[in-house]
Coordinates of C-alpha atoms and ligand atoms in Angstrom, one line a residue:
M23 CA 1.4 -1.2 -14.8
K24 CA 5.4 0.3 -14.5
S25 CA 5.1 1.5 -10.6
F26 CA 2.5 1.8 -8.1
T27 CA 2.3 4.9 -5.8
N28 CA -1.2 6.1 -6.1
V29 CA -4.6 5.4 -7.2
F30 CA -4.3 6.3 -10.8
D31 CA -1.8 3.9 -11.4
L32 CA -4.3 1.1 -11.2
G33 CA -6.6 2.6 -14.0
D34 CA -10.1 1.5 -13.8
L35 CA -11.0 0.8 -10.0
N36 CA -14.0 -1.3 -11.0
Q37 CA -11.5 -3.5 -13.3
A38 CA -8.9 -3.7 -10.4
L39 CA -11.9 -4.9 -7.7
A40 CA -13.0 -7.6 -9.8
E41 CA -9.5 -8.6 -10.3
A42 CA -8.8 -8.6 -6.6
F43 CA -12.0 -10.7 -5.9
E44 CA -10.9 -13.1 -8.4
I45 CA -7.7 -13.5 -6.7
K46 CA -9.2 -13.8 -3.7
K47 CA -11.3 -16.9 -4.8
S48 CA -8.1 -18.5 -5.8
R49 CA -5.1 -16.9 -4.9
Y50 CA -2.4 -19.0 -6.4
Q51 CA -3.5 -18.9 -10.0
Y52 CA -0.6 -17.0 -11.3
E53 CA 1.9 -18.8 -9.7
A54 CA 3.6 -19.5 -12.9
L55 CA 3.9 -15.7 -13.5
G56 CA 6.6 -14.9 -11.0
H57 CA 8.8 -18.2 -11.6
H58 CA 12.7 -17.3 -11.6
K59 CA 11.6 -13.7 -10.7
T60 CA 12.8 -11.8 -7.2
C61 CA 11.0 -9.1 -5.5
L62 CA 13.3 -7.1 -3.1
L63 CA 11.3 -5.5 -0.1
I64 CA 13.2 -2.4 1.2
F65 CA 12.5 -1.2 4.9
F66 CA 13.6 2.2 6.3
N67 CA 11.0 1.8 8.8
N68 CA 9.1 -0.7 11.0
S69 CA 6.4 -2.9 9.5
L70 CA 4.3 -5.7 10.4
R71 CA 1.1 -5.9 8.2
T72 CA 3.0 -4.8 4.7
R73 CA 6.2 -7.0 5.6
L74 CA 4.0 -10.1 6.0
S75 CA 1.2 -9.4 3.3
T76 CA 3.8 -8.5 0.8
Q77 CA 6.2 -11.2 1.3
K78 CA 2.9 -13.7 1.0
A79 CA 1.8 -12.0 -2.2
A80 CA 5.0 -12.3 -4.0
R81 CA 4.8 -16.1 -2.8
N82 CA 1.4 -16.4 -4.3
L83 CA 2.9 -15.3 -7.7
G84 CA 5.6 -17.8 -7.4
M85 CA 8.0 -15.0 -6.7
D86 CA 11.3 -15.4 -4.4
V87 CA 11.4 -12.6 -1.8
I88 CA 14.6 -11.0 -0.4
V89 CA 13.8 -8.4 2.6
L90 CA 16.0 -5.4 3.8
D91 CA 15.7 -3.8 6.7
V92 CA 18.0 -0.8 5.6
N93 CA 18.7 0.4 9.4
Q94 CA 19.5 -3.6 10.9
G95 CA 22.5 -4.7 9.6
A96 CA 23.1 -2.9 6.1
W97 CA 25.4 0.4 5.8
K98 CA 24.0 3.6 6.9
L99 CA 22.6 5.4 3.5
E100 CA 23.0 9.0 2.6
T101 CA 20.4 10.3 0.6
E102 CA 21.2 13.8 -0.4
R103 CA 23.7 14.3 -3.2
G104 CA 26.5 16.7 -2.9
V105 CA 27.3 15.8 0.8
I106 CA 31.1 15.3 1.9
M107 CA 30.3 12.0 3.5
D108 CA 32.6 12.4 6.6
G109 CA 29.7 11.4 9.3
D110 CA 28.2 8.1 9.9
K111 CA 26.9 7.1 6.6
S112 CA 29.0 4.5 4.7
E113 CA 27.0 4.6 1.5
H114 CA 25.3 6.4 -1.0
L115 CA 21.4 5.8 -2.0
L116 CA 22.5 6.8 -5.5
E117 CA 25.2 3.6 -5.4
A118 CA 23.0 1.2 -3.1
I119 CA 19.9 1.8 -5.5
P120 CA 21.8 0.3 -8.8
V121 CA 23.4 -2.6 -6.7
M122 CA 19.9 -3.8 -4.9
A123 CA 18.2 -3.5 -8.1
S124 CA 21.0 -5.7 -9.7
Y125 CA 19.6 -8.8 -7.6
C126 CA 15.6 -8.3 -8.3
D127 CA 13.2 -7.7 -10.7
L128 CA 10.4 -5.7 -8.5
I129 CA 11.5 -3.5 -5.7
G130 CA 9.0 -2.2 -2.8
V131 CA 10.1 0.6 -0.8
R132 CA 8.8 1.8 2.8
S133 CA 10.4 5.2 3.8
F134 CA 8.2 7.4 5.6
A135 CA 7.8 11.4 6.0
R136 CA 10.9 12.5 7.5
F137 CA 9.0 15.9 8.6
E138 CA 12.3 18.0 7.8
S139 CA 11.1 19.3 4.8
R140 CA 7.7 19.4 3.5
D141 CA 8.8 19.9 -0.2
D142 CA 11.1 16.7 0.1
D143 CA 8.4 14.6 1.6
Y144 CA 5.7 16.0 -0.8
N145 CA 7.7 15.3 -3.5
E146 CA 8.4 11.9 -2.6
K147 CA 12.4 12.5 -2.9
I148 CA 13.4 8.8 -1.6
L149 CA 10.9 6.9 -3.5
N150 CA 11.6 8.8 -6.8
Q151 CA 15.2 8.1 -6.8
F152 CA 14.3 4.5 -6.8
I153 CA 12.0 4.9 -9.8
Q154 CA 14.4 6.9 -11.5
Y155 CA 17.8 5.0 -10.5
S156 CA 16.7 1.2 -10.3
G157 CA 15.3 0.6 -14.0
K158 CA 13.1 -1.9 -12.1
P159 CA 9.4 -1.5 -11.5
V160 CA 8.8 0.1 -8.1
F161 CA 5.9 -0.1 -5.7
S162 CA 5.3 1.9 -2.5
M163 CA 4.9 0.2 0.7
E164 CA 3.9 3.7 2.6
A165 CA 6.5 6.3 1.2
A166 CA 6.2 10.0 2.5
T167 CA 2.8 11.1 1.2
G168 CA 0.8 7.6 0.4
H169 CA 0.0 4.2 1.3
P170 CA -1.6 2.9 -1.7
L171 CA -1.4 -0.7 -0.5
Q172 CA -3.3 -0.2 2.1
A173 CA -6.0 2.2 0.5
F174 CA -6.4 -0.7 -2.1
A175 CA -7.3 -2.9 0.6
D176 CA -9.5 -0.6 2.6
L177 CA -11.3 -0.3 -0.7
I178 CA -12.0 -3.8 -1.0
T179 CA -13.0 -4.0 2.4
I180 CA -15.6 -1.3 2.1
E181 CA -16.9 -3.1 -1.2
E182 CA -17.3 -6.4 0.7
H183 CA -19.3 -4.7 3.5
K184 CA -21.2 -1.8 2.0
R185 CA -25.0 -2.0 2.2
T186 CA -25.7 0.5 0.1
E187 CA -24.8 1.6 -3.7
R188 CA -22.9 4.6 -2.7
P189 CA -22.2 4.5 1.3
K190 CA -21.1 7.4 3.3
V191 CA -17.6 6.8 4.4
V192 CA -16.1 9.6 7.1
L193 CA -12.3 9.8 7.4
T194 CA -11.5 11.3 11.0
W195 CA -8.5 12.7 12.4
A196 CA -8.2 11.1 16.0
P197 CA -5.2 11.7 18.7
H198 CA -1.9 10.3 19.1
P199 CA 1.1 10.8 21.5
R200 CA 3.5 11.0 18.9
A201 CA 3.5 12.7 15.0
L202 CA 2.2 10.7 12.3
P203 CA 2.4 10.9 8.8
Q204 CA 0.0 11.7 6.2
A205 CA 0.3 8.9 4.1
V206 CA -2.3 6.6 5.1
P207 CA -5.5 9.3 4.9
N208 CA -4.0 10.8 1.9
S209 CA -4.1 7.3 -0.1
F210 CA -7.5 6.6 1.7
A211 CA -8.7 10.0 0.4
D212 CA -6.9 9.7 -2.9
F213 CA -8.8 6.0 -3.4
M214 CA -12.3 6.9 -2.0
N215 CA -12.7 10.3 -4.1
E216 CA -12.6 7.7 -7.4
A217 CA -14.6 5.1 -5.6
N218 CA -18.5 5.1 -5.7
V219 CA -18.8 6.6 -2.1
D220 CA -19.5 10.0 -0.5
L221 CA -16.3 11.2 1.2
V222 CA -16.5 13.2 4.1
I223 CA -13.2 14.3 6.0
T224 CA -13.2 15.5 9.7
H225 CA -10.1 16.9 12.0
P226 CA -9.8 19.9 14.1
E227 CA -8.4 23.3 12.6
G228 CA -4.8 23.0 11.3
Y229 CA -5.1 19.5 10.0
E230 CA -6.2 20.4 6.4
L231 CA -4.9 17.4 4.0
D232 CA -3.3 18.2 1.0
P233 CA -5.8 19.7 -1.7
K234 CA -4.2 17.1 -4.2
F235 CA -5.9 14.3 -2.2
V236 CA -9.0 16.2 -0.5
R237 CA -10.1 17.1 -4.3
G238 CA -14.0 17.4 -4.0
A239 CA -14.6 15.7 -0.8
R240 CA -16.5 17.9 2.0
V241 CA -14.6 18.4 4.9
E242 CA -16.5 19.2 8.1
Y243 CA -14.7 20.7 11.2
D244 CA -17.5 19.3 13.6
Q245 CA -16.9 15.6 14.1
K246 CA -20.8 14.8 15.5
R247 CA -22.2 16.5 12.2
A248 CA -19.6 14.4 9.9
F249 CA -20.5 11.5 11.7
E250 CA -24.5 11.7 11.0
G251 CA -25.4 8.6 8.9
A252 CA -22.3 7.2 8.2
D253 CA -21.9 3.8 7.2
F254 CA -17.7 3.7 7.7
I255 CA -15.7 5.3 9.9
Y256 CA -12.2 5.4 9.1
A257 CA -9.9 6.6 12.0
K258 CA -6.3 7.8 11.5
N259 CA -4.1 10.2 13.3
W260 CA -1.8 12.7 11.2
A261 CA 0.4 15.4 12.1
C262 CA 0.3 19.0 10.6
P263 CA 0.3 18.8 6.8
G264 CA 1.4 22.2 6.6
V265 CA -1.4 23.1 4.1
T266 CA -2.9 26.4 6.4
R267 CA -0.2 26.2 8.7
P268 CA 3.2 25.9 6.8
E269 CA 5.2 26.7 9.9
A270 CA 3.5 23.6 11.7
Y271 CA 4.5 20.8 8.8
G272 CA 5.0 17.7 10.9
Q273 CA 3.9 18.8 14.5
I274 CA 1.2 17.6 16.9
L275 CA -1.5 20.7 16.6
S276 CA -3.8 18.7 19.3
K277 CA -4.3 15.7 21.6
D278 CA -8.2 16.3 22.1
M279 CA -9.5 13.0 23.3
S280 CA -12.8 14.2 22.6
W281 CA -12.0 13.0 19.1
T282 CA -11.1 9.5 19.9
V283 CA -13.9 7.1 18.6
D284 CA -16.1 5.6 21.3
S285 CA -19.4 4.0 21.4
E286 CA -21.0 7.2 22.0
H287 CA -19.3 8.4 18.4
M288 CA -20.2 5.7 16.9
S289 CA -24.3 5.9 18.2
W290 CA -24.4 9.3 15.7
T291 CA -23.7 7.0 12.9
N292 CA -25.9 4.6 10.5
N293 CA -24.5 1.5 12.5
A294 CA -21.4 2.5 10.7
F295 CA -18.5 -0.1 10.5
F296 CA -15.2 0.9 12.0
M297 CA -11.9 0.9 10.4
H298 CA -8.3 1.6 10.9
C299 CA -5.1 0.4 9.0
L300 CA -3.5 -0.3 12.0
P301 CA -1.2 -0.6 14.3
V302 CA -3.6 1.4 16.7
R303 CA -3.3 3.0 19.8
R304 CA -6.6 1.9 21.9
N305 CA -8.2 4.4 24.0
M306 CA -6.2 7.3 22.4
I307 CA -7.8 6.4 18.3
V308 CA -10.4 4.1 19.3
S309 CA -12.0 2.7 22.7
D310 CA -11.5 -0.8 23.7
D311 CA -15.4 -1.6 22.9
V312 CA -15.6 0.0 19.4
I313 CA -12.6 -1.9 18.1
E314 CA -13.7 -5.2 19.5
A315 CA -17.5 -4.8 18.4
P316 CA -18.5 -7.0 15.5
T317 CA -18.8 -3.8 13.5
S318 CA -15.2 -3.4 13.5
L319 CA -13.4 -4.3 10.0
V320 CA -9.8 -3.9 11.3
I321 CA -8.7 -7.7 11.1
P322 CA -10.5 -8.0 7.5
E323 CA -8.8 -4.9 6.3
A324 CA -5.2 -6.4 7.2
A325 CA -6.3 -9.8 5.5
N326 CA -6.9 -7.9 2.4
R327 CA -3.6 -6.7 2.3
E328 CA -2.6 -9.6 1.0
I329 CA -5.1 -9.3 -1.7
S330 CA -4.3 -5.8 -2.8
A331 CA -0.5 -6.7 -2.9
T332 CA -1.2 -9.6 -5.1
V333 CA -3.0 -7.9 -7.6
V334 CA -0.4 -4.9 -7.7
L335 CA 2.6 -7.2 -8.2
K336 CA 0.9 -9.3 -10.5
R337 CA 0.3 -6.3 -13.0
L338 CA 4.3 -5.2 -12.5
L339 CA 4.9 -8.6 -13.2
Q340 CA 3.1 -8.5 -16.4
S341 CA 4.6 -5.2 -17.4
L342 CA 8.0 -6.8 -17.4
Ligands
LIG13 C1 2.4 4.3 10.5 C2 1.8 5.8 10.0 O1 0.7 6.4 10.4 O2 1.9 6.4 8.8 C3 2.0 3.3 9.6 C4 0.8 3.0 9.6 C5 0.7 2.2 8.3 N1 2.1 4.4 12.3 C6 2.8 4.6 13.0 O3 4.0 4.7 13.0 C7 2.4 4.3 14.4
LIG14 N1 -1.1 -1.1 7.9 C1 0.4 -0.9 7.9 O1 0.9 -0.9 6.7 O2 0.8 -1.7 8.8 P1 2.4 -2.0 9.3 O3 2.9 -0.7 9.1 O4 2.8 -2.9 10.4 O5 2.9 -2.8 7.9

């Protein structure tokens, strides 16, 4: 594997899951693989889980880790070519990338959607520059349109908890006070569409996800109907993806609190598990009682981030 940005980079998902369970049983078994190798983690945005779980994964594999928070202590980076750099940005990404790459063997990048241009975000302008100019294996730690390490961890968690061969999995939009990226729902749909699950996506009108990720999944605008018989409820807020409403890309179209997942919502399901990638705003996305219930998987999902990252970094190391 030369880079990791979406589900297709993993190849056979059953094989990837088998590898994940093998690593979960014995997480230091590939410790020799990373000897004298360095993993650089570059954060343009905040993180708790990704920051910790990816460092842990790199150490499981015997690697050294360097973490760079671009906005805290590094020079402000210009990302556009052709700009006269007379503003507050002291360095260009086109120099910074090869310099950073010279100190490491693998590069993880977190760079959220900026919501300035849908084309720039959906063409993964920043992540692709790292892939193009670093000459090193690059993996996404949540880029503009995807968060595949999260979705892989979610798939592992579903596999561990499913009660039927082909569970019904519902991805539901929920309200949030700020405009959030589509990376998490995009990657969740990307992975679920390749997994052995029945995926239903529900959201208010205007929140249609990009067809590249929705593919053959059923879209149901009636949240109650979507929840009926569900085995897993995966909640997430996202801002307008600009599919049916291009002019509203990145905007908040609704704060309808009737979409908040509470115990009444969960009563419509087949005693479903509740999932969310975290961080979550309680009583906006999900009620206290639902996230605290024994059927809430938010902590196991976060713990599985170490496992998904260990599988991915192991495969990238094996490609060196
Ligand atoms: C981010 C998002 O919605 O993409 C990160 C989630 C893993 N969440 C926030 O910015 C609150
Ligand atoms: N789920 C997730 O990626 O969390 P962080 O933003 O804290 O890394």
